Coordinates of C-alpha atoms and ligand atoms in Angstrom, one line a residue:
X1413 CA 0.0 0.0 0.0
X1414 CA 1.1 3.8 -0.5
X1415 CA 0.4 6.7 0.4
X1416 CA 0.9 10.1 -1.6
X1417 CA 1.1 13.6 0.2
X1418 CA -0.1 16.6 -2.1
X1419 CA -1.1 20.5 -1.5
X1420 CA -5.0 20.8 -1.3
X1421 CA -4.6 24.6 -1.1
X1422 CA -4.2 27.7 0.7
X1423 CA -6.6 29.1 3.8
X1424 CA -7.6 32.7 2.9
X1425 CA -5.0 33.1 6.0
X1426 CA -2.2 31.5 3.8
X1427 CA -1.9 28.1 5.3
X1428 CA -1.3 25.5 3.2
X1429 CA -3.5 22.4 3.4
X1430 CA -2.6 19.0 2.5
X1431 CA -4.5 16.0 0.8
X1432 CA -3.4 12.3 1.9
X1433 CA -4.4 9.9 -0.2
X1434 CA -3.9 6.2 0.1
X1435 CA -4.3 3.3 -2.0
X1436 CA -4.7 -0.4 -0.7
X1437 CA -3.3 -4.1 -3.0
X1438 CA -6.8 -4.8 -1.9
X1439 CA -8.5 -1.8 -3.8
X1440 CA -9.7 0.5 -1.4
X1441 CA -7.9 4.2 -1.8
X1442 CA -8.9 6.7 0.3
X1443 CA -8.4 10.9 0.8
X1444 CA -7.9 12.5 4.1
X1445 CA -7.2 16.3 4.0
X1446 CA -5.8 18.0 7.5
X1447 CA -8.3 20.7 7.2
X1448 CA -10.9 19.5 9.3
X1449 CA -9.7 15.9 9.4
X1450 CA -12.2 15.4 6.0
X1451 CA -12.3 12.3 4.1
X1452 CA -13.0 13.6 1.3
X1453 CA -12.8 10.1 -1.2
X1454 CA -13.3 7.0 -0.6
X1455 CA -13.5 4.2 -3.2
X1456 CA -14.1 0.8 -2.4
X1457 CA -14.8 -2.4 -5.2
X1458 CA -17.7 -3.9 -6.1
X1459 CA -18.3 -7.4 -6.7
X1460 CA -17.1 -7.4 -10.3
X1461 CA -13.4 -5.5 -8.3
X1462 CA -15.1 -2.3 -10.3
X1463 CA -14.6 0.9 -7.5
X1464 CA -16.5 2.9 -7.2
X1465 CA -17.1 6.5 -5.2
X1466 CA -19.2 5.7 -2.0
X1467 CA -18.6 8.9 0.5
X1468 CA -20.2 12.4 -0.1
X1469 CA -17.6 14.9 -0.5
X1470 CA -15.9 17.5 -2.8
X1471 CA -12.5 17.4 -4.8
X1472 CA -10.9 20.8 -4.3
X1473 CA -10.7 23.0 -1.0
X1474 CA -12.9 26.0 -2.2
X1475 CA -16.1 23.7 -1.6
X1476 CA -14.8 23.0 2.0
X1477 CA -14.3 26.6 2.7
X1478 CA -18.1 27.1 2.0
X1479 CA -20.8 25.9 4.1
X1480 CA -21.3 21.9 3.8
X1481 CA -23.3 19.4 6.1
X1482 CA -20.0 18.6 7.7
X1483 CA -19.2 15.7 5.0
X1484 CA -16.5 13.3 6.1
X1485 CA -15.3 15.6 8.7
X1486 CA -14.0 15.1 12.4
X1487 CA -16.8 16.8 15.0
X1488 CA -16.0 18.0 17.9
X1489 CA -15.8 19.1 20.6
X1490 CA -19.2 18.0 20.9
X1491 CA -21.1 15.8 18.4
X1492 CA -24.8 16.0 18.4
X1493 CA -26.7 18.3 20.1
X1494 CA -26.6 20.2 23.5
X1495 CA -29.8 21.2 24.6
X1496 CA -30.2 25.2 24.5
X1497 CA -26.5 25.2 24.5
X1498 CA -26.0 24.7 28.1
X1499 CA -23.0 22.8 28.7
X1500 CA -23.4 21.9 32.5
X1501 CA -19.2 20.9 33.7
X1502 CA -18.5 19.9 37.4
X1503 CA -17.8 23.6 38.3
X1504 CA -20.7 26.0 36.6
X1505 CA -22.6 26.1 33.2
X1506 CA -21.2 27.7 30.0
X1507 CA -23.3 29.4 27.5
X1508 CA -22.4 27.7 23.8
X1509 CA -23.5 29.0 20.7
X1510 CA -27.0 27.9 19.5
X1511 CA -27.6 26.5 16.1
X1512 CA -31.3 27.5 16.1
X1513 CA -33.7 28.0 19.2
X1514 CA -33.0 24.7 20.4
X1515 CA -29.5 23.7 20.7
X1516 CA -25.9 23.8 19.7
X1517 CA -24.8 21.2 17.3
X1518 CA -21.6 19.2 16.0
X1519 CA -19.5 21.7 18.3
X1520 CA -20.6 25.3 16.4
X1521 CA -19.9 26.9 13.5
X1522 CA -16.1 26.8 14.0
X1523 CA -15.9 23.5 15.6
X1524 CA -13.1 20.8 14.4
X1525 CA -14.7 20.4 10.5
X1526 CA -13.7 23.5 9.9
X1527 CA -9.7 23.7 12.0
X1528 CA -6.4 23.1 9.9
X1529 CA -5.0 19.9 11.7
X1530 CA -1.3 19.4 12.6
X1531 CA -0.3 15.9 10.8
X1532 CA 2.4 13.4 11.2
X1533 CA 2.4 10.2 9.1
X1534 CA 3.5 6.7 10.0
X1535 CA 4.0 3.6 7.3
X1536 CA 4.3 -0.2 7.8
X1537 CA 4.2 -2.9 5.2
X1538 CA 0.2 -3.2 5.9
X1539 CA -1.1 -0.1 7.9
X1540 CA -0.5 3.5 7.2
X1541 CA -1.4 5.9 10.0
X1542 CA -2.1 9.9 9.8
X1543 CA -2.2 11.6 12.8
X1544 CA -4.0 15.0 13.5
X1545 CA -3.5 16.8 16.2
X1546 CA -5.4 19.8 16.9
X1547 CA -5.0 22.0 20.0
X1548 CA -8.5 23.2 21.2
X1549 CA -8.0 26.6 23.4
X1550 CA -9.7 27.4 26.6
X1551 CA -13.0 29.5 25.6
X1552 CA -12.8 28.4 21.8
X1553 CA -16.6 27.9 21.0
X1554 CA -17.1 28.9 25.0
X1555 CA -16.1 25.2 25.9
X1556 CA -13.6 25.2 29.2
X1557 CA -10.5 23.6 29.2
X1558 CA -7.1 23.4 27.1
X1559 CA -8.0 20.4 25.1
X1560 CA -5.3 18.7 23.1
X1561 CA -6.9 16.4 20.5
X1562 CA -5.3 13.4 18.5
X1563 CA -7.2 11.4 15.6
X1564 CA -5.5 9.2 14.0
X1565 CA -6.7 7.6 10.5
X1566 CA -5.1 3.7 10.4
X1567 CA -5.8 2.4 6.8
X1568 CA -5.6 -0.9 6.5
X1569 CA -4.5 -3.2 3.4
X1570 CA -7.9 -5.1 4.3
X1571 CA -9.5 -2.6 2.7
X1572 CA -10.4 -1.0 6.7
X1573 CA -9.7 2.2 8.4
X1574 CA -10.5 3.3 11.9
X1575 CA -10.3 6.4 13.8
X1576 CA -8.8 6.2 17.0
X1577 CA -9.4 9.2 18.8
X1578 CA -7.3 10.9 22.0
X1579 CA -7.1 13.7 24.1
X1580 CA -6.7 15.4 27.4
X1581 CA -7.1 18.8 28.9
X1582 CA -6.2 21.2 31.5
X1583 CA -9.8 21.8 32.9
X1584 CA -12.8 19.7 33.3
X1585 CA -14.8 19.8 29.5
X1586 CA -17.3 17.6 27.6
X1587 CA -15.9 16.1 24.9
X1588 CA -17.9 13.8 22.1
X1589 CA -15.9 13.2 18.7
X1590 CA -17.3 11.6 15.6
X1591 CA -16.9 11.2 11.7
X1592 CA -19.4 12.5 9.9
X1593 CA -18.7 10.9 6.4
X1594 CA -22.0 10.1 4.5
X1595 CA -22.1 6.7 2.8
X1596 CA -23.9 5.3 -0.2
X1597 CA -23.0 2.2 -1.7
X1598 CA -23.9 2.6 -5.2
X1599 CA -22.3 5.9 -5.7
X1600 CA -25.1 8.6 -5.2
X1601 CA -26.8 7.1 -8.5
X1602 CA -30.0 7.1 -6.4
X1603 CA -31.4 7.0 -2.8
X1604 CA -30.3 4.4 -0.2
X1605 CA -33.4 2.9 -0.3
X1606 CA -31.9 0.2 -2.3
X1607 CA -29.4 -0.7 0.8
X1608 CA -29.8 -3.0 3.5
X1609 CA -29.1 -1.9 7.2
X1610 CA -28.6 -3.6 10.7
X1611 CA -27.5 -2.1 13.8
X1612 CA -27.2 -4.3 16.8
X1613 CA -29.2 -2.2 19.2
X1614 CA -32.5 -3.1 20.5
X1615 CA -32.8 0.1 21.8
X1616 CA -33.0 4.3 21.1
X1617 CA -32.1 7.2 22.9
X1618 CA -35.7 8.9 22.8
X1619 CA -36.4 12.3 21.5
X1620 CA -38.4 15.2 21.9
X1621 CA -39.9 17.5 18.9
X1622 CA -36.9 19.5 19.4
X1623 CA -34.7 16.3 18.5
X1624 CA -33.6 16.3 21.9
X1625 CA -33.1 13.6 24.2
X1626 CA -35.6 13.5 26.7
X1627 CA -33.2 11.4 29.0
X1628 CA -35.4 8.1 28.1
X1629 CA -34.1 4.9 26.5
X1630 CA -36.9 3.2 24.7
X1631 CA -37.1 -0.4 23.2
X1632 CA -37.1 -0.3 19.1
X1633 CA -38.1 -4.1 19.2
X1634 CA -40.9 -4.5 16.9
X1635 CA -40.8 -0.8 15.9
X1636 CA -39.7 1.6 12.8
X1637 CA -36.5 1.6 14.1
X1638 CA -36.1 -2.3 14.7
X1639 CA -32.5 -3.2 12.4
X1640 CA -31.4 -5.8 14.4
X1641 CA -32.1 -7.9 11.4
X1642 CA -31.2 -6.4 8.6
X1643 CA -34.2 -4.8 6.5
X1644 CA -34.2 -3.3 2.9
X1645 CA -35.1 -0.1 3.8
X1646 CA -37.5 0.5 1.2
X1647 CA -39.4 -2.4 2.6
X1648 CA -40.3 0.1 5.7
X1649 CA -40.7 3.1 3.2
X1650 CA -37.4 4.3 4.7
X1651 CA -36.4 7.1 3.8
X1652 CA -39.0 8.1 1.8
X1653 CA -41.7 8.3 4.6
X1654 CA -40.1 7.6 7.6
X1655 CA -36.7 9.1 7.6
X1656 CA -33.3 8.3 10.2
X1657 CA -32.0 10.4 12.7
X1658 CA -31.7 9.0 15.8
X1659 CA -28.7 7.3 18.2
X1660 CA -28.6 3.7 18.4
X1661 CA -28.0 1.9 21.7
X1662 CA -24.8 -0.4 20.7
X1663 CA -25.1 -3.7 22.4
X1664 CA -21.5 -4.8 21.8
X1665 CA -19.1 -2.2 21.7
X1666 CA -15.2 -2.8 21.7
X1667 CA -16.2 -6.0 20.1
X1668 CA -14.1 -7.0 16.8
X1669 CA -16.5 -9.9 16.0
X1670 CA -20.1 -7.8 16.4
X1671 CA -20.4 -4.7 14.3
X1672 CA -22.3 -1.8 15.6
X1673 CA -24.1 -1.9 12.0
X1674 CA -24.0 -3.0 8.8
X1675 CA -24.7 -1.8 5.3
X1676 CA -25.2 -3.5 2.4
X1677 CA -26.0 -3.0 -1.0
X1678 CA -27.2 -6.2 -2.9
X1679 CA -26.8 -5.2 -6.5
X1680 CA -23.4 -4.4 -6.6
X1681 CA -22.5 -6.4 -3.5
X1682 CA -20.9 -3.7 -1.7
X1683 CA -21.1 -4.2 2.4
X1684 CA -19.6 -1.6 4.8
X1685 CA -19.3 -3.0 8.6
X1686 CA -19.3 -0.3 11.6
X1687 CA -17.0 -1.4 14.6
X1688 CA -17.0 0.9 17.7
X1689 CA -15.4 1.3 21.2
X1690 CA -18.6 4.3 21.9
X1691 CA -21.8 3.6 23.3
X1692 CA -23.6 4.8 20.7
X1693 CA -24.1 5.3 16.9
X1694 CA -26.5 8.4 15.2
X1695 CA -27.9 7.1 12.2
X1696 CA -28.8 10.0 9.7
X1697 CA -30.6 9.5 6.4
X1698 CA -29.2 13.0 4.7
X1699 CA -32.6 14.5 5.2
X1700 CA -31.5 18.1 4.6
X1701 CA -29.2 17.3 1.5
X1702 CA -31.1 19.0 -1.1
X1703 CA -29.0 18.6 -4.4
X1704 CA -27.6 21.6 -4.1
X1705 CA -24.2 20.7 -3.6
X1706 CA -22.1 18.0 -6.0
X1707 CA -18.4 16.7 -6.3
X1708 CA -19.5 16.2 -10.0
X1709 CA -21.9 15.8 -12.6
X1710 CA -22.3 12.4 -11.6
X1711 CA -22.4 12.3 -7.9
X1712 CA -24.7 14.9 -6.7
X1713 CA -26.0 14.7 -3.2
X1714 CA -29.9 15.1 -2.9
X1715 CA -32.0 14.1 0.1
X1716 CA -31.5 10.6 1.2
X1717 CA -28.9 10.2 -1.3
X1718 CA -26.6 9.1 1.9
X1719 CA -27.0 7.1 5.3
X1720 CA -24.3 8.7 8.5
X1721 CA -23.1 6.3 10.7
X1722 CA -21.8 8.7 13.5
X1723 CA -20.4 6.1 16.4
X1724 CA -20.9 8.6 19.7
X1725 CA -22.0 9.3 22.8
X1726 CA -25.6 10.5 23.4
X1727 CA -26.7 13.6 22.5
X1728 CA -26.8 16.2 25.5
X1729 CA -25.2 13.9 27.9
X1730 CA -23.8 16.6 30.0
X1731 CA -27.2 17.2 31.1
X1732 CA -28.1 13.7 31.4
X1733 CA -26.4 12.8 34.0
X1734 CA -27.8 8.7 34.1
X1735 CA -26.5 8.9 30.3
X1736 CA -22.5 7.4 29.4
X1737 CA -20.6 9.7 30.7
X1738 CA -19.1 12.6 28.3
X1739 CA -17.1 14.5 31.0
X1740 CA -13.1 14.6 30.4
X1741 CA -11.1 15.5 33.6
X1742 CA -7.5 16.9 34.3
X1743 CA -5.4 13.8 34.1
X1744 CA -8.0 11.8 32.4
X1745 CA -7.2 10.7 28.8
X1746 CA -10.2 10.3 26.6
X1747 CA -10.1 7.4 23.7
X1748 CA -12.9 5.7 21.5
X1749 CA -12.3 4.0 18.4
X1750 CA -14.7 3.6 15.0
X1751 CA -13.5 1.0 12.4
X1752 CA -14.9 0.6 9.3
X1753 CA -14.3 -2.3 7.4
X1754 CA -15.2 -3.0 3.4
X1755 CA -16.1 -6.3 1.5
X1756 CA -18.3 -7.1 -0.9
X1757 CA -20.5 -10.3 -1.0
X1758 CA -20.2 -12.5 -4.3
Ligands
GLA1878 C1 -26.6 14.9 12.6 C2 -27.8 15.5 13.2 C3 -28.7 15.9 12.1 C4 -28.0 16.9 11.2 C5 -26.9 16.2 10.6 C6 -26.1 17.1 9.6 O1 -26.9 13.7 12.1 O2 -28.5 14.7 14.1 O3 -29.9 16.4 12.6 O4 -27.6 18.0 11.9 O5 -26.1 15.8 11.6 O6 -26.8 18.0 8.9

């Protein structure tokens, strides 16, 4: 395997950015950019070794600059939402910024999608590793805390990659990271109706209108939102009628055997397994993609042209107290891990 390091292009402030990209014997070749830890490719083969283009994303850093639904990129601090942006921490309550009248999401406006990442790149024989580091100042989108942050991409010659994340601060913070890469199978040609999903949760962190938890777990057996076998989602008018956006409880995470979810596209045979050390994974059906935006003529990205598979903690789980923990101490180090792994099925 290889990997090639190019210029991606200046920041209006003059920084350069770079691209990463990396090609597996097996296939897959995927591009990593150190502005805002983006993937911003990723081409996996079908059953008939034909690749094809399965994440949402753009080819030059001018479409970055401008606002996007966060495609491929790292969140943080916090992913999800935080009820009226009140971030409650051990010693007080700080005030974030609100996304609309209900909450502050995916860590504001100037959260990690959109911060020029240190990198440093490591290669073996079967494993190439790119870390980003980004240091997170006290009072940067009003969080508290001095929070230094590692994610490091491992691609694998398996045709996987994971994202093992790391950090510590100087003050007690919330801290939720996630990739936000949007997936379809068949290349944005259509809707992912035609895909298969499982997640291995029989239960959902409940919402209220506002898309906020309401602190309540409640039992998707037998529901809308019952994948623990895997359904075509047209089959349940999904998305179509009934459209995803909610946070699975994983049953088995840290395990290398169970997958959080799967998704799987029968006519070209392309599967995409979700492995996670996090308690919980937001499934999002790209219900405000509208078309607007495009890498290309080919591949334009229209609602429910994409499923997210954001491995997390809860939504507003620093004011949840019962909820997984999101609270990062002095001394503490924080570290979750998200692999996903591509095949495809004969
Ligand atoms: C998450 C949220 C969605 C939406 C998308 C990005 O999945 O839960 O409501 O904000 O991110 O647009």
């Amino acid at each position: 395997m290889r990997v090639t390091t190019l210029s991606f292009g200046f920041l209006p402030d003059g920084r350069e950015v770079m691209l990463f990209q990396v090609e597996c014997e097996k296939g897959m070749q995927i591009s990593i950019t150190n502005y805002g830890g983006i993937i911003t490719s990723l081409k996996v083969p079908d059953r008939h070794q034909q690749l094809g283009e399965i994440t949402a994303g753009f080819d030059s850093l001018v479409d970055y600059l401008k606002p996007h639904p966060y495609f491929g990129a790292l969140i943080g601090r916090y992913a999800g939402r935080i009820a009226y942006g009140n971030l409650s921490v051990k010693n007080g309550v700080y005030q974030l910024k609100m996304h609309d009248d209900y909450c502050h999401l995916h860590g504001g406006d100037t959260g990690f999608h959109t911060r020029l990442w240190d990198y440093e790149i490591d290669k073996k024989d079967d494993e190439i590793r790119i870390h980003l580091s980004y240091l997170s100042p006290h009072g940067e989108e009003n969080y508290p805390g001095n929070l230094t942050v590692r994610a490091t991409y491992v691609i694998q010659d398996n045709n996987s990659f994971s994202i093992e994340y790391e950090a510590v601060t100087d003050a007690p913070t919330h801290l939720n990271l996630t990739n936000h890469a949007y997936f379809n199978l068949r290349g944005f040609r259509d809707t992912i109706s035609d895909h298969q999903l499982q997640v291995n949760a029989y239960q959902s962190v409940e919402l209220d209108e506002h898309m906020l938890p309401t602190g309540r777990l409640t039992d998707c057996s037998g529901t809308l939102l019952d994948f623990q076998k895997p359904v075509l989602l047209c089959d349940r008018s999904i998305p179509s009628e009934f459209e995803l956006d909610h946070c699975f409880v994983v049953q088995n995470p840290n395990s290398d055997e169970i997958p959080a979810a799967v998704f799987y596209h029968e006519p070209t045979g392309r599967m995409m397994k979700v492995y996670t050390s996090q308690p919980g994974i937001q499934v999002y059906s790209g219900n405000f993609l509208d078309g607007s935006l495009k890498r290309n003529e080919e591949q334009q990205f229209f609602k429910h042209s994409a499923l997210c598979f954001e491995t997390q903690h809860f939504a507003d789980s620093p004011n949840h107290p019962h909820f997984p923990s999101t609270l990062l101490d002095k001394g503490e180090v924080f570290k979750e891990r998200t692999t996903f792994r591509f095949e495809y099925v004969e």
